[in-house]
mmCIF file of C-alpha atoms in Angstrom:
data_model
loop_
_atom_site.group_PDB
_atom_site.id
_atom_site.type_symbol
_atom_site.label_atom_id
_atom_site.label_comp_id
_atom_site.label_asym_id
_atom_site.label_seq_id
_atom_site.Cartn_x
_atom_site.Cartn_y
_atom_site.Cartn_z
ATOM 1 C CA MET A 1 10.827 28.942 -21.997
ATOM 2 C CA ASP A 2 13.125 25.958 -22.586
ATOM 3 C CA THR A 3 12.474 22.471 -21.374
ATOM 4 C CA ALA A 4 14.574 22.555 -18.426
ATOM 5 C CA GLN A 5 12.556 25.604 -17.047
ATOM 6 C CA ILE A 6 9.383 23.667 -17.939
ATOM 7 C CA TRP A 7 10.481 20.816 -15.919
ATOM 8 C CA ALA A 8 11.638 22.966 -12.951
ATOM 9 C CA GLU A 9 8.232 24.775 -12.811
ATOM 10 C CA ARG A 10 6.295 21.380 -12.944
ATOM 11 C CA ARG A 11 8.459 19.910 -10.155
ATOM 12 C CA ALA A 12 7.895 23.008 -8.021
ATOM 13 C CA GLU A 13 4.288 22.961 -8.512
ATOM 14 C CA THR A 14 4.204 19.298 -7.603
ATOM 15 C CA MET A 15 6.305 19.881 -4.361
ATOM 16 C CA LEU A 16 3.779 22.801 -3.613
ATOM 17 C CA GLN A 17 0.774 20.465 -3.943
ATOM 18 C CA LEU A 18 2.673 17.677 -1.936
ATOM 19 C CA GLY A 19 3.029 20.243 0.923
ATOM 20 C CA ARG A 20 -0.689 20.994 0.687
ATOM 21 C CA LEU A 21 -1.493 17.408 1.035
ATOM 22 C CA ASP A 22 0.985 16.878 3.840
ATOM 23 C CA GLY A 23 -0.382 19.916 5.799
ATOM 24 C CA ARG A 24 -4.111 18.557 5.329
ATOM 25 C CA LEU A 25 -2.909 15.077 6.713
ATOM 26 C CA ARG A 26 -1.659 16.728 9.691
ATOM 27 C CA GLY A 27 -4.822 18.179 10.710
ATOM 28 C CA SER A 28 -7.375 16.051 9.171
ATOM 29 C CA PRO A 29 -9.730 13.919 11.137
ATOM 30 C CA CYS A 30 -9.801 11.535 8.506
ATOM 31 C CA THR A 31 -5.981 10.853 8.019
ATOM 32 C CA ASP A 32 -6.409 7.338 9.472
ATOM 33 C CA ILE A 33 -9.010 6.527 6.807
ATOM 34 C CA PHE A 34 -7.056 8.028 4.090
ATOM 35 C CA LEU A 35 -3.861 6.226 4.957
ATOM 36 C CA ALA A 36 -5.944 2.876 5.238
ATOM 37 C CA LYS A 37 -7.323 3.309 1.609
ATOM 38 C CA ALA A 38 -3.790 4.467 0.501
ATOM 39 C CA ARG A 39 -2.423 1.189 1.572
ATOM 40 C CA LEU A 40 -5.248 -0.636 -0.475
ATOM 41 C CA HIS A 41 -4.511 1.775 -3.680
ATOM 42 C CA GLY A 42 -0.891 1.082 -3.206
ATOM 43 C CA ALA A 43 -1.410 -2.848 -3.127
ATOM 44 C CA VAL A 44 -3.562 -2.666 -6.223
ATOM 45 C CA ALA A 45 -0.740 -0.678 -7.989
ATOM 46 C CA LEU A 46 1.715 -3.183 -6.929
ATOM 47 C CA ALA A 47 -0.411 -6.209 -8.000
ATOM 48 C CA GLY A 48 -0.606 -4.612 -11.517
ATOM 49 C CA LEU A 49 3.165 -4.354 -11.564
ATOM 50 C CA ALA A 50 3.481 -7.849 -10.613
ATOM 51 C CA GLY A 51 1.305 -9.128 -13.508
ATOM 52 C CA VAL A 52 -1.976 -9.771 -11.397
ATOM 53 C CA PRO A 53 -4.149 -6.732 -11.996
ATOM 54 C CA ILE A 54 -7.084 -6.443 -9.776
ATOM 55 C CA ASP A 55 -9.488 -3.653 -8.766
ATOM 56 C CA LEU A 56 -9.716 -1.919 -5.374
ATOM 57 C CA SER A 57 -13.361 -3.392 -4.994
ATOM 58 C CA ASP A 58 -11.781 -7.058 -5.464
ATOM 59 C CA LEU A 59 -9.333 -6.312 -2.603
ATOM 60 C CA GLN A 60 -11.974 -4.764 -0.287
ATOM 61 C CA ASP A 61 -14.221 -7.830 -0.992
ATOM 62 C CA TRP A 62 -11.612 -10.163 0.132
ATOM 63 C CA ILE A 63 -10.646 -8.303 3.210
ATOM 64 C CA THR A 64 -14.162 -8.001 4.391
ATOM 65 C CA GLY A 65 -14.567 -11.842 3.988
ATOM 66 C CA ARG A 66 -16.926 -11.734 1.029
ATOM 67 C CA THR A 67 -14.582 -13.567 -1.289
ATOM 68 C CA SER A 68 -11.255 -15.713 -1.533
ATOM 69 C CA PRO A 69 -8.151 -13.568 -2.592
ATOM 70 C CA PRO A 70 -8.621 -11.920 -5.946
ATOM 71 C CA ARG A 71 -7.791 -14.206 -8.931
ATOM 72 C CA ALA A 72 -7.207 -17.211 -6.511
ATOM 73 C CA SER A 73 -9.548 -19.322 -8.744
ATOM 74 C CA GLU A 74 -9.131 -17.981 -12.165
ATOM 75 C CA GLY A 75 -5.548 -16.648 -11.934
ATOM 76 C CA LEU A 76 -4.048 -20.237 -12.101
ATOM 77 C CA ASN A 77 -1.222 -19.029 -14.401
ATOM 78 C CA ASP A 78 -0.521 -15.742 -12.624
ATOM 79 C CA PRO A 79 3.334 -15.286 -11.981
ATOM 80 C CA ILE A 80 2.477 -14.634 -8.328
ATOM 81 C CA SER A 81 -0.672 -14.731 -6.070
ATOM 82 C CA VAL A 82 -2.437 -11.571 -4.910
ATOM 83 C CA ALA A 83 -2.286 -12.856 -1.208
ATOM 84 C CA ALA A 84 1.521 -12.979 -1.525
ATOM 85 C CA VAL A 85 1.818 -9.432 -3.161
ATOM 86 C CA PHE A 86 -0.540 -8.033 -0.503
ATOM 87 C CA HIS A 87 1.436 -9.633 2.430
ATOM 88 C CA LEU A 88 4.728 -8.192 1.101
ATOM 89 C CA ALA A 89 3.210 -4.786 0.584
ATOM 90 C CA ILE A 90 1.706 -4.218 4.050
ATOM 91 C CA SER A 91 4.734 -5.976 5.798
ATOM 92 C CA ARG A 92 6.633 -2.799 4.731
ATOM 93 C CA ASP A 93 4.815 -0.883 7.546
ATOM 94 C CA GLU A 94 5.541 -3.177 10.301
ATOM 95 C CA ASP A 95 8.485 -1.180 11.641
ATOM 96 C CA SER A 96 6.901 2.305 10.946
ATOM 97 C CA ARG A 97 7.087 4.879 13.684
ATOM 98 C CA ASP A 98 3.954 6.772 12.443
ATOM 99 C CA PRO A 99 1.291 5.882 15.154
ATOM 100 C CA ILE A 100 -1.503 6.449 12.638
ATOM 101 C CA LEU A 101 0.044 4.281 10.075
ATOM 102 C CA ARG A 102 0.499 1.483 12.587
ATOM 103 C CA ALA A 103 -2.930 1.939 14.017
ATOM 104 C CA THR A 104 -4.286 1.381 10.418
ATOM 105 C CA LEU A 105 -2.276 -1.622 10.020
ATOM 106 C CA ASN A 106 -3.538 -3.254 13.362
ATOM 107 C CA ALA A 107 -7.011 -2.553 12.369
ATOM 108 C CA LEU A 108 -6.432 -4.346 8.921
ATOM 109 C CA ARG A 109 -4.773 -7.255 10.419
ATOM 110 C CA THR A 110 -7.822 -7.470 13.044
ATOM 111 C CA VAL A 111 -9.819 -8.235 10.039
ATOM 112 C CA LEU A 112 -7.741 -10.096 7.738
ATOM 113 C CA ASP A 113 -4.603 -12.142 8.850
ATOM 114 C CA ASP A 114 -2.218 -11.503 5.746
ATOM 115 C CA ARG A 115 0.461 -13.848 6.898
ATOM 116 C CA SER A 116 -1.632 -16.771 7.139
ATOM 117 C CA ALA A 117 -3.580 -15.840 3.916
ATOM 118 C CA ALA A 118 -0.299 -15.657 2.192
ATOM 119 C CA ALA A 119 0.893 -18.964 3.585
ATOM 120 C CA LEU A 120 -2.364 -20.649 2.309
ATOM 121 C CA TRP A 121 -2.755 -19.015 -1.128
ATOM 122 C CA GLY A 122 1.015 -18.208 -2.011
ATOM 123 C CA GLY A 123 3.344 -20.196 0.148
ATOM 124 C CA GLU A 124 5.694 -20.930 -2.600
ATOM 125 C CA ASP A 125 5.670 -17.253 -3.785
ATOM 126 C CA ILE A 126 6.598 -16.140 -0.125
ATOM 127 C CA ALA A 127 9.387 -18.836 -0.224
ATOM 128 C CA HIS A 128 10.694 -17.618 -3.551
ATOM 129 C CA PHE A 129 10.335 -13.792 -3.109
ATOM 130 C CA GLY A 130 10.846 -13.503 0.648
ATOM 131 C CA PRO A 131 14.770 -13.536 0.549
ATOM 132 C CA LEU A 132 14.659 -10.901 -2.362
ATOM 133 C CA TRP A 133 12.274 -8.747 -0.143
ATOM 134 C CA ARG A 134 14.542 -8.688 2.676
ATOM 135 C CA THR A 135 17.331 -7.536 0.436
ATOM 136 C CA VAL A 136 15.170 -4.981 -0.908
ATOM 137 C CA ARG A 137 13.962 -3.814 2.562
ATOM 138 C CA GLN A 138 17.448 -3.481 3.932
ATOM 139 C CA GLN A 139 18.806 -1.525 0.985
ATOM 140 C CA ALA A 140 15.738 0.762 0.973
ATOM 141 C CA ALA A 141 16.283 1.642 4.672
ATOM 142 C CA LEU A 142 19.909 2.939 4.282
ATOM 143 C CA PRO A 143 20.382 6.588 4.630
ATOM 144 C CA PHE A 144 20.354 8.712 1.719
ATOM 145 C CA PRO A 145 23.386 11.197 1.433
ATOM 146 C CA LYS A 146 21.116 13.464 -0.643
ATOM 147 C CA GLY A 147 17.387 13.828 -0.641
ATOM 148 C CA GLY A 148 15.118 13.969 -3.797
ATOM 149 C CA LEU A 149 13.963 11.863 -6.477
ATOM 150 C CA ARG A 150 17.267 11.592 -8.192
ATOM 151 C CA ALA A 151 18.714 9.886 -4.986
ATOM 152 C CA ILE A 152 15.837 7.396 -4.992
ATOM 153 C CA ALA A 153 16.316 6.628 -8.842
ATOM 154 C CA ASP A 154 19.935 5.778 -7.941
ATOM 155 C CA ARG A 155 19.005 3.572 -5.120
ATOM 156 C CA VAL A 156 16.406 1.762 -7.254
ATOM 157 C CA PHE A 157 18.923 0.962 -9.986
ATOM 158 C CA ALA A 158 21.361 -0.291 -7.190
ATOM 159 C CA ILE A 159 18.790 -2.640 -5.804
ATOM 160 C CA ALA A 160 17.721 -3.821 -9.232
ATOM 161 C CA ASP A 161 21.439 -4.817 -9.616
ATOM 162 C CA LEU A 162 21.270 -6.688 -6.263
ATOM 163 C CA THR A 163 18.128 -8.589 -7.037
ATOM 164 C CA ARG A 164 19.389 -9.788 -10.362
ATOM 165 C CA ALA A 165 22.739 -10.899 -8.644
ATOM 166 C CA SER A 166 20.800 -12.856 -6.058
ATOM 167 C CA SER A 167 18.227 -14.270 -8.191
ATOM 168 C CA ALA A 168 19.827 -17.527 -8.467
ATOM 169 C CA ASP A 169 20.499 -17.980 -4.646
ATOM 170 C CA ALA A 170 16.865 -16.937 -4.167
ATOM 171 C CA ALA A 171 15.727 -20.082 -6.051
ATOM 172 C CA GLU A 172 17.152 -22.343 -3.352
ATOM 173 C CA VAL A 173 15.163 -21.713 -0.212
ATOM 174 C CA VAL A 174 14.644 -23.578 3.159
ATOM 175 C CA THR A 175 11.097 -23.910 4.448
ATOM 176 C CA VAL A 176 10.005 -23.489 8.115
ATOM 177 C CA ASP A 177 10.314 -27.011 8.919
ATOM 178 C CA GLY A 178 13.898 -27.520 7.536
ATOM 179 C CA ARG A 179 13.135 -28.922 4.085
ATOM 180 C CA ALA A 180 15.379 -27.454 1.270
ATOM 181 C CA LEU A 181 13.442 -26.643 -2.054
ATOM 182 C CA SER A 182 14.783 -25.758 -5.454
ATOM 183 C CA LEU A 183 12.089 -23.434 -6.751
ATOM 184 C CA PRO A 184 11.610 -22.941 -10.540
ATOM 185 C CA SER A 185 12.700 -19.794 -12.061
ATOM 186 C CA ARG A 186 10.570 -16.865 -12.385
ATOM 187 C CA ALA A 187 10.218 -13.921 -14.724
ATOM 188 C CA PRO A 188 13.248 -11.728 -14.601
ATOM 189 C CA ASP A 189 11.523 -8.407 -13.909
ATOM 190 C CA ARG A 190 11.154 -7.886 -10.107
ATOM 191 C CA ASN A 191 10.361 -4.015 -10.313
ATOM 192 C CA TRP A 192 7.253 -4.696 -8.241
ATOM 193 C CA LEU A 193 9.120 -5.838 -5.360
ATOM 194 C CA ILE A 194 11.311 -2.767 -5.425
ATOM 195 C CA ALA A 195 8.075 -0.655 -5.872
ATOM 196 C CA VAL A 196 6.873 -1.941 -2.567
ATOM 197 C CA ALA A 197 9.702 -0.033 -0.862
ATOM 198 C CA VAL A 198 9.301 3.124 -2.694
ATOM 199 C CA PRO A 199 6.806 4.852 -0.202
ATOM 200 C CA THR A 200 9.433 4.275 2.427
ATOM 201 C CA MET A 201 12.203 5.590 0.247
ATOM 202 C CA LEU A 202 10.225 8.691 -0.483
ATOM 203 C CA PHE A 203 10.137 9.260 3.247
ATOM 204 C CA HIS A 204 13.730 8.496 3.948
ATOM 205 C CA ALA A 205 14.792 10.744 1.157
ATOM 206 C CA ARG A 206 12.691 13.556 2.524
ATOM 207 C CA VAL A 207 10.428 13.905 -0.407
ATOM 208 C CA THR A 208 7.337 13.206 1.799
ATOM 209 C CA THR A 209 7.193 13.796 5.657
ATOM 210 C CA ARG A 210 5.357 10.279 6.224
ATOM 211 C CA VAL A 211 4.972 7.191 4.311
ATOM 212 C CA ILE A 212 2.007 7.360 2.035
ATOM 213 C CA PRO A 213 1.585 3.752 0.816
ATOM 214 C CA SER A 214 -0.100 4.631 -2.508
ATOM 215 C CA PHE A 215 2.998 6.435 -3.691
ATOM 216 C CA VAL A 216 4.402 3.633 -5.632
ATOM 217 C CA LEU A 217 5.599 5.625 -8.617
ATOM 218 C CA LEU A 218 7.721 3.019 -10.471
ATOM 219 C CA PRO A 219 6.815 1.809 -13.862
ATOM 220 C CA LYS A 220 6.736 -1.875 -14.645
ATOM 221 C CA PHE A 221 10.056 -1.841 -16.574
ATOM 222 C CA LEU A 222 12.889 0.418 -15.642
ATOM 223 C CA PRO A 223 14.370 3.066 -18.323
ATOM 224 C CA PRO A 224 17.629 2.992 -19.362
ATOM 225 C CA THR A 225 19.097 5.500 -16.781
ATOM 226 C CA PRO A 226 18.487 6.841 -13.358
ATOM 227 C CA ALA A 227 17.972 10.288 -14.663
ATOM 228 C CA LYS A 228 15.266 9.092 -16.933
ATOM 229 C CA LEU A 229 13.614 7.132 -14.141
ATOM 230 C CA ALA A 230 13.833 10.343 -11.939
ATOM 231 C CA ASP A 231 11.927 12.226 -14.561
ATOM 232 C CA MET A 232 9.317 9.684 -14.833
ATOM 233 C CA MET A 233 8.897 9.394 -10.997
ATOM 234 C CA ALA A 234 8.223 13.130 -11.079
ATOM 235 C CA ASP A 235 5.520 12.728 -13.408
ATOM 236 C CA GLU A 236 3.996 9.896 -11.232
ATOM 237 C CA LEU A 237 4.287 11.822 -8.107
ATOM 238 C CA ALA A 238 2.393 14.767 -9.524
ATOM 239 C CA LYS A 239 -0.340 12.302 -10.470
ATOM 240 C CA ALA A 240 -0.288 10.525 -7.106
ATOM 241 C CA VAL A 241 -0.449 13.939 -5.363
ATOM 242 C CA ARG A 242 -3.382 15.230 -7.250
ATOM 243 C CA ALA A 243 -5.283 11.953 -6.759
ATOM 244 C CA GLY A 244 -4.399 12.021 -2.959
ATOM 245 C CA LEU A 245 -5.791 15.443 -2.574
ATOM 246 C CA GLN A 246 -9.063 14.290 -4.441
ATOM 247 C CA GLU A 247 -9.241 11.147 -2.196
ATOM 248 C CA LEU A 248 -8.858 13.030 0.943
ATOM 249 C CA ASP A 249 -11.579 15.562 -0.235
ATOM 250 C CA ALA A 250 -13.979 12.647 -0.835
ATOM 251 C CA ILE A 251 -13.173 10.893 2.318
ATOM 252 C CA GLU A 252 -13.783 13.957 4.410
ATOM 253 C CA ALA A 253 -16.969 14.708 2.650
ATOM 254 C CA ALA A 254 -18.333 11.173 2.992
ATOM 255 C CA SER A 255 -17.350 11.096 6.489
ATOM 256 C CA ALA A 256 -19.268 14.203 7.432
ATOM 257 C CA ASP A 257 -22.288 12.960 5.505
ATOM 258 C CA ALA A 258 -22.322 9.571 7.142
ATOM 259 C CA ILE A 259 -22.052 10.925 10.721
ATOM 260 C CA ASP A 260 -24.435 13.745 10.052
ATOM 261 C CA ALA A 261 -27.036 10.968 9.023
ATOM 262 C CA LEU A 262 -26.917 9.117 12.143
ATOM 263 C CA SER A 263 -28.980 9.917 15.138
ATOM 264 C CA VAL A 264 -27.191 8.382 17.976
ATOM 265 C CA THR A 265 -25.818 9.066 21.592
ATOM 266 C CA LYS A 266 -22.295 10.345 22.173
ATOM 267 C CA ARG A 267 -21.311 6.911 23.481
ATOM 268 C CA SER A 268 -22.501 5.033 20.365
ATOM 269 C CA ARG A 269 -19.945 3.165 18.177
ATOM 270 C CA ALA A 270 -21.952 3.781 15.064
ATOM 271 C CA PRO A 271 -19.977 6.807 13.995
ATOM 272 C CA LEU A 272 -16.778 4.905 14.363
ATOM 273 C CA LEU A 273 -18.132 2.081 12.167
ATOM 274 C CA ALA A 274 -19.395 4.395 9.491
ATOM 275 C CA ARG A 275 -15.821 5.649 9.117
ATOM 276 C CA LEU A 276 -14.357 2.319 9.189
ATOM 277 C CA GLN A 277 -16.792 1.461 6.328
ATOM 278 C CA LEU A 278 -15.242 4.133 4.236
ATOM 279 C CA ALA A 279 -12.057 2.060 3.945
ATOM 280 C CA TYR A 280 -13.694 -1.356 4.161
ATOM 281 C CA PRO A 281 -17.221 -1.324 2.788
ATOM 282 C CA GLY A 282 -19.098 -4.293 3.666
ATOM 283 C CA LEU A 283 -17.718 -5.179 6.913
ATOM 284 C CA GLN A 284 -19.023 -8.531 8.290
ATOM 285 C CA ALA A 285 -20.451 -8.710 11.794
ATOM 286 C CA LYS A 286 -17.597 -10.929 13.091
ATOM 287 C CA ALA A 287 -14.950 -8.377 11.831
ATOM 288 C CA VAL A 288 -16.819 -5.489 13.449
ATOM 289 C CA ALA A 289 -17.109 -7.144 16.718
ATOM 290 C CA GLN A 290 -13.346 -7.761 16.532
ATOM 291 C CA LEU A 291 -12.538 -4.141 15.428
ATOM 292 C CA LEU A 292 -14.791 -2.453 18.001
ATOM 293 C CA GLU A 293 -14.434 -5.178 20.838
ATOM 294 C CA ILE A 294 -18.044 -5.678 21.058
ATOM 295 C CA SER A 295 -20.240 -8.706 21.110
ATOM 296 C CA PRO A 296 -21.348 -10.224 17.772
ATOM 297 C CA GLN A 297 -24.812 -9.338 18.637
ATOM 298 C CA GLY A 298 -23.837 -5.789 19.235
ATOM 299 C CA ALA A 299 -22.029 -5.832 16.010
ATOM 300 C CA ARG A 300 -25.152 -6.958 14.089
ATOM 301 C CA LYS A 301 -27.169 -4.206 15.807
ATOM 302 C CA LEU A 302 -24.647 -1.794 14.772
ATOM 303 C CA LEU A 303 -24.577 -2.793 11.281
ATOM 304 C CA ALA A 304 -28.501 -2.706 11.051
ATOM 305 C CA SER A 305 -28.379 0.813 12.371
ATOM 306 C CA LEU A 306 -26.391 2.033 9.402
ATOM 307 C CA SER A 307 -29.146 1.785 6.746
ATOM 308 C CA PRO A 308 -28.114 2.434 4.142
ATOM 309 C CA PRO A 309 -24.729 1.593 4.882
ATOM 310 C CA ALA A 310 -21.864 4.268 4.605
ATOM 311 C CA SER A 311 -20.944 4.600 0.889
ATOM 312 C CA SER A 312 -17.401 3.729 -0.348
ATOM 313 C CA THR A 313 -15.400 6.478 -1.948
ATOM 314 C CA ALA A 314 -13.476 3.854 -3.963
#
């Protein structure tokens, strides 16, 4: 069997497994939890590409109010703040027509206001990378003449050329109050910013049937040609699909265990809270009250009823 046949078989197997994941997400009662966690996994991957490596638990601690943004104190020499990366990552889903994806975004923003957090912890980053992100987002949303990973690889290279060409303009920005700022130059690689849009491009290029936020796929540095990038993305897609199937298995099992362990009435909010804690373990009473639209006292009682709390599948 020659190399071309081996690659063809690998890609066929990847697409078969992707079809399995897609089918399960259409019928799973835990699709919302899966997509919520996929958004966090994707943000962690993007932070690593941007040069600010963090763990999923670091992100969950920040979202649930236990800590400041990851690396906010020790990462003084970071090329960009985690708060800014996270804001740009989840803003990708603002225009999504997927009702479940939008619902998970609304729930997340009920717990954490990423926009104000980004302004507080990474205002200069947003001013610098915001124009580039708008360019990336516009180009990523353009129709694909052909589907598949090679079409995405070609688009990635085209966007990379545009971001390099506009980098000088991006250094000159205007703040909300009208002040003109000349920001210092940044590191030349901006692949993480393009990677933010890859899950959307996979959807528009008909590789996936919905946006899966954890499917980032890009390497830190681009290879010499789009053809090589398409091969690398195929390998990463295979890994992402396997991880996605394992994650969905774990979430469904943990959800069933958490709900079975509860002895509550049908009207109780405890099962819903148990599911939410699978994505955001350690939710505080204030966040629970906002998410479930109940009083702070009721939120504290609900949290006390989940003893021990639902475990994370991170």
